[in-house]
C-alpha positions as MATLAB code, in Angstrom:
seq = 'MKTAKVVLLGVVGLFLLGVGCGIWIGHYCAEDKVFKVEYLHTNDWSGIGFFEAKTERPIWIKWNLSHGGGSMEKYYSQGHDVFDVALSSNRLPIYSVYFRNPDKSVTWWIARSGTNFDDRIFYDTNGNFSKRQIWYSGIWQTINKRDGKGGIVIDGLWRPLQLFTNGMWTIGTSTNP';
ca = [
      65.251 -119.391  -15.025;
      67.537 -117.167  -17.096;
      64.563 -116.006  -19.223;
      62.602 -115.018  -16.101;
      65.530 -112.896  -14.869;
      65.792 -111.133  -18.244;
      62.047 -110.425  -18.271;
      62.143 -109.156  -14.672;
      65.148 -106.949  -15.436;
      63.350 -105.582  -18.508;
      60.198 -104.794  -16.502;
      62.219 -103.055  -13.753;
      64.181 -101.115  -16.402;
      60.979  -99.926  -18.114;
      59.505  -98.921  -14.742;
      62.605  -96.872  -13.853;
      62.616  -95.290  -17.306;
      58.961  -94.318  -16.869;
      59.584  -92.825  -13.426;
      62.614  -90.924  -14.720;
      60.681  -89.521  -17.682;
      57.821  -88.495  -15.389;
      60.199  -86.628  -13.069;
      61.915  -84.926  -16.002;
      58.636  -83.874  -17.626;
      57.250  -82.646  -14.290;
      60.394  -80.633  -13.538;
      61.190  -79.106  -16.924;
      57.688  -78.682  -18.331;
      55.866  -77.428  -15.212;
      54.826  -74.151  -16.836;
      53.350  -75.995  -19.819;
      50.907  -78.119  -17.820;
      47.714  -78.776  -19.721;
      45.780  -80.593  -16.990;
      45.687  -80.554  -13.230;
      44.294  -83.026  -10.735;
      42.446  -81.877   -7.622;
      41.098  -83.724   -4.639;
      37.639  -82.408   -3.750;
      35.600  -82.503   -0.559;
      32.244  -81.177    0.633;
      30.231  -82.058    3.733;
      28.936  -85.384    2.362;
      31.004  -86.003   -0.773;
      34.658  -86.445   -1.604;
      36.165  -86.909   -5.024;
      38.862  -86.355   -7.575;
      38.728  -84.196  -10.665;
      40.694  -83.429  -13.801;
      40.697  -79.780  -14.864;
      42.187  -77.686  -17.655;
      45.212  -76.028  -16.046;
      44.872  -72.581  -17.641;
      41.086  -72.112  -17.496;
      40.412  -74.375  -14.466;
      37.352  -75.719  -16.305;
      36.405  -79.268  -15.263;
      36.877  -82.207  -17.648;
      35.967  -85.175  -15.442;
      35.007  -85.526  -11.772;
      34.270  -88.632   -9.736;
      32.377  -88.045   -6.485;
      32.045  -90.640   -3.713;
      29.162  -90.282   -1.280;
      30.341  -90.536    2.325;
      27.137  -92.245    3.487;
      25.601  -95.091    1.498;
      28.550  -95.994   -0.716;
      27.255  -94.441   -3.934;
      29.302  -92.533   -6.476;
      28.783  -90.218   -9.423;
      30.980  -89.611  -12.446;
      30.521  -86.323  -14.276;
      31.877  -85.633  -17.765;
      32.292  -82.083  -19.056;
      32.716  -80.346  -22.407;
      34.078  -76.798  -22.403;
      33.400  -76.606  -18.670;
      29.729  -77.641  -18.941;
      28.332  -80.876  -17.502;
      27.253  -83.083  -20.429;
      26.991  -86.619  -19.024;
      26.625  -88.156  -15.555;
      26.543  -91.723  -14.275;
      25.228  -92.297  -10.737;
      26.165  -95.658   -9.227;
      24.803  -97.325   -6.116;
      25.060 -100.878   -4.866;
      21.291 -101.271   -4.432;
      19.991  -99.994   -7.809;
      20.744  -99.812  -11.510;
      23.021  -97.013  -12.763;
      21.255  -93.737  -13.531;
      22.480  -91.973  -16.670;
      21.913  -88.256  -17.238;
      22.626  -86.392  -20.475;
      22.445  -82.609  -20.698;
      21.398  -80.924  -23.946;
      22.303  -77.233  -24.053;
      20.390  -75.111  -26.532;
      21.616  -71.900  -28.218;
      19.281  -69.831  -26.002;
      21.077  -71.295  -22.923;
      18.163  -73.510  -21.888;
      19.025  -77.044  -20.767;
      17.230  -80.382  -20.960;
      18.274  -83.324  -18.781;
      17.535  -86.774  -20.204;
      17.623  -89.375  -17.447;
      17.628  -93.184  -17.679;
      16.321  -94.085  -14.230;
      15.577  -97.644  -15.278;
      19.218  -98.046  -16.330;
      18.311  -99.047  -19.876;
      16.144  -96.425  -21.619;
      15.763  -92.686  -21.189;
      12.463  -92.401  -19.362;
      12.575  -89.005  -17.690;
      13.446  -85.524  -18.939;
      13.558  -82.218  -17.126;
      13.513  -78.846  -18.878;
      15.166  -75.669  -17.538;
      14.709  -72.210  -19.077;
      17.396  -69.689  -20.027;
      17.699  -68.498  -16.400;
      18.222  -72.047  -15.112;
      14.722  -72.228  -13.622;
      12.671  -75.421  -13.801;
      10.288  -75.304  -16.768;
       8.621  -78.735  -16.992;
       9.193  -82.439  -16.452;
       8.110  -85.357  -18.625;
       8.229  -89.132  -18.339;
       8.111  -91.729  -21.082;
       4.894  -93.639  -20.552;
       2.830  -95.740  -22.929;
       4.983  -94.869  -25.955;
       4.921  -91.045  -25.621;
       6.341  -88.265  -23.455;
       3.799  -87.313  -20.787;
       4.068  -83.989  -18.941;
       3.934  -84.288  -15.145;
       1.263  -82.125  -13.550;
       1.261  -81.379   -9.820;
      -1.875  -81.639   -7.694;
      -1.860  -81.241   -3.939;
       1.949  -81.428   -4.002;
       1.984  -84.771   -5.814;
       3.086  -85.374   -9.408;
       0.899  -87.187  -11.897;
       0.005  -87.494  -15.573;
      -3.288  -87.249  -17.441;
      -4.312  -90.463  -19.231;
      -7.616  -90.651  -21.110;
      -8.730  -87.411  -19.457;
      -8.024  -88.657  -15.914;
      -5.170  -87.473  -13.679;
      -3.166  -90.364  -12.223;
      -0.580  -89.950   -9.454;
       2.980  -91.153  -10.019;
       5.334  -92.975   -7.703;
       9.039  -93.541   -8.339;
      10.380  -96.788   -6.896;
      13.986  -97.384   -5.824;
      14.626  -99.426   -8.976;
      13.954  -96.254  -11.002;
      10.629  -97.378  -12.440;
       7.554  -95.145  -12.493;
       4.202  -96.587  -11.457;
       0.790  -95.057  -12.030;
      -1.799  -94.854   -9.266;
      -5.570  -95.012   -9.527;
      -7.256  -92.381  -11.649;
      -9.032  -89.309  -10.353;
     -11.054  -86.578  -12.022;
      -9.098  -84.140  -14.236;
];
C-alpha cells in the first residue's frame, strides 16, 4: 500500500511539474513560438491544423467530414501538400502523394486500392489538368474520354472504365477505337 502511495504521489508531482513548465514556457516564451494550432471549419468539413507561427504555412491538417464520418490527413513540406490519407469506414484508405517538379508541374500518385499506387493525375505549370493514367495490365494506361466517359485503349479497342467504391478499376466491353 505504501508503494502505491509513493507511485501515485510521483505521478501527481510529475503532472504538476509538466503543467507548471507549460505555463512558464507559454508565458515567458510567447514571442518565440515556432508553431501554432488552429481549429478550422468550412461548410462540410471541420479540422485542426499545425502551422509555422511566423510564415503561417501549414505542416499538418486533419479534416473531419461532417456527413459520412470520413476524415483526411494532409502532410505538408514548406507549405506544399505532399501526402494525404483519406479514411472512411466503408472503404480502404486512399493514399495520395504529390510530386512537384522544378517547372512547377505536379503529379498526384493515388493508391485507391489501399495497397498499390494505381492512379496518377498530371497537372501542368498553371495547375491545369494535363492527363490521367491508371495502372492496368502491368503498365500505365492513359485515360481517354469518349462521350463524357473515361476509358483506355487495349489491343486497339477503347474500353470504358468504372471505379467501384472499393477503389478498384474495372474495364467494360470493348468498342471500336
